[in-house]
Amino acid sequence: MFFCIFAKISKPVDIAPNISYVLMTQEGTYLVEYLIGEVVFTSSISRAMIFSDVNIALKFKTLLYDRFKIKVSVNTYIY
């Protein structure tokens, strides 16, 4: 009974408000930048390019494969 009453008056909670995305290669390196046809990767996730929109991350994933045949995965980055 207490749970039902509490559930009615409680506010929704955003579980993970700061979800972002990074691109990771099969070798475990992360995309740092893409500038004028040059791609830079790092082994440190703290230096990775962070995407706030999953759709933009997916477009970068496609771009990297189409132009360089580099396979990456889109991974969540929670900070």
Tab-separated table of C-alpha atoms in Angstrom:
chain	number	residue	atom	x	y	z
A	1	MET	CA	0.000	0.000	0.000
A	2	PHE	CA	2.751	2.451	0.895
A	3	PHE	CA	4.548	1.758	-2.379
A	4	CYS	CA	1.421	2.469	-4.446
A	5	ILE	CA	0.752	5.780	-2.710
A	6	PHE	CA	4.410	6.784	-3.001
A	7	ALA	CA	4.493	5.871	-6.695
A	8	LYS	CA	1.538	8.157	-7.395
A	9	ILE	CA	3.149	11.238	-5.864
A	10	SER	CA	6.769	10.654	-6.836
A	11	LYS	CA	8.292	12.479	-9.786
A	12	PRO	CA	10.018	10.672	-12.661
A	13	VAL	CA	13.772	10.540	-12.274
A	14	ASP	CA	16.172	10.797	-15.172
A	15	ILE	CA	18.408	7.794	-14.514
A	16	ALA	CA	21.367	8.816	-16.653
A	17	PRO	CA	21.118	12.472	-17.675
A	18	ASN	CA	24.626	12.725	-19.112
A	19	ILE	CA	24.703	9.887	-21.628
A	20	SER	CA	27.055	10.627	-24.472
A	21	TYR	CA	28.638	8.477	-27.146
A	22	VAL	CA	32.141	7.666	-28.384
A	23	LEU	CA	33.370	5.716	-31.392
A	24	MET	CA	35.630	2.743	-30.664
A	25	THR	CA	37.587	0.663	-33.179
A	26	GLN	CA	37.908	-3.116	-33.115
A	27	GLU	CA	41.397	-2.595	-31.652
A	28	GLY	CA	39.982	-0.679	-28.682
A	29	THR	CA	41.060	2.826	-29.709
A	30	TYR	CA	38.779	5.855	-29.739
A	31	LEU	CA	38.183	8.546	-32.347
A	32	VAL	CA	39.752	11.851	-31.291
A	33	GLU	CA	39.226	13.971	-34.388
A	34	TYR	CA	38.497	13.994	-38.072
A	35	LEU	CA	39.913	17.002	-39.871
A	36	ILE	CA	40.605	17.532	-43.578
A	37	GLY	CA	40.627	13.831	-44.404
A	38	GLU	CA	42.849	12.868	-41.470
A	39	VAL	CA	41.626	10.641	-38.657
A	40	VAL	CA	43.229	10.563	-35.203
A	41	PHE	CA	42.651	7.776	-32.669
A	42	THR	CA	43.771	7.306	-29.059
A	43	SER	CA	43.765	4.514	-26.501
A	44	SER	CA	42.501	6.950	-23.838
A	45	ILE	CA	38.735	7.341	-23.606
A	46	SER	CA	39.231	10.680	-21.824
A	47	ARG	CA	40.658	12.147	-25.062
A	48	ALA	CA	37.922	10.703	-27.291
A	49	MET	CA	35.550	12.834	-29.332
A	50	ILE	CA	32.273	12.818	-27.401
A	51	PHE	CA	28.941	12.930	-29.201
A	52	SER	CA	25.829	14.137	-27.402
A	53	ASP	CA	23.569	12.897	-30.213
A	54	VAL	CA	23.550	9.210	-31.158
A	55	ASN	CA	22.449	10.044	-34.709
A	56	ILE	CA	25.540	12.174	-35.323
A	57	ALA	CA	27.721	9.394	-33.891
A	58	LEU	CA	26.084	6.929	-36.289
A	59	LYS	CA	26.722	9.286	-39.226
A	60	PHE	CA	30.405	9.507	-38.250
A	61	LYS	CA	30.509	5.715	-38.026
A	62	THR	CA	29.193	5.471	-41.588
A	63	LEU	CA	31.582	8.172	-42.813
A	64	LEU	CA	34.617	6.400	-41.349
A	65	TYR	CA	33.660	3.156	-43.041
A	66	ASP	CA	32.743	4.706	-46.392
A	67	ARG	CA	35.909	6.819	-46.677
A	68	PHE	CA	38.525	4.746	-44.843
A	69	LYS	CA	37.001	1.254	-44.385
A	70	ILE	CA	37.478	1.714	-40.627
A	71	LYS	CA	34.959	-0.236	-38.573
A	72	VAL	CA	33.895	1.371	-35.310
A	73	SER	CA	31.156	0.802	-32.793
A	74	VAL	CA	29.075	3.483	-31.102
A	75	ASN	CA	29.471	3.112	-27.336
A	76	THR	CA	27.846	4.973	-24.482
A	77	TYR	CA	30.035	7.258	-22.420
A	78	ILE	CA	28.611	8.154	-19.025
A	79	TYR	CA	30.426	10.751	-16.952
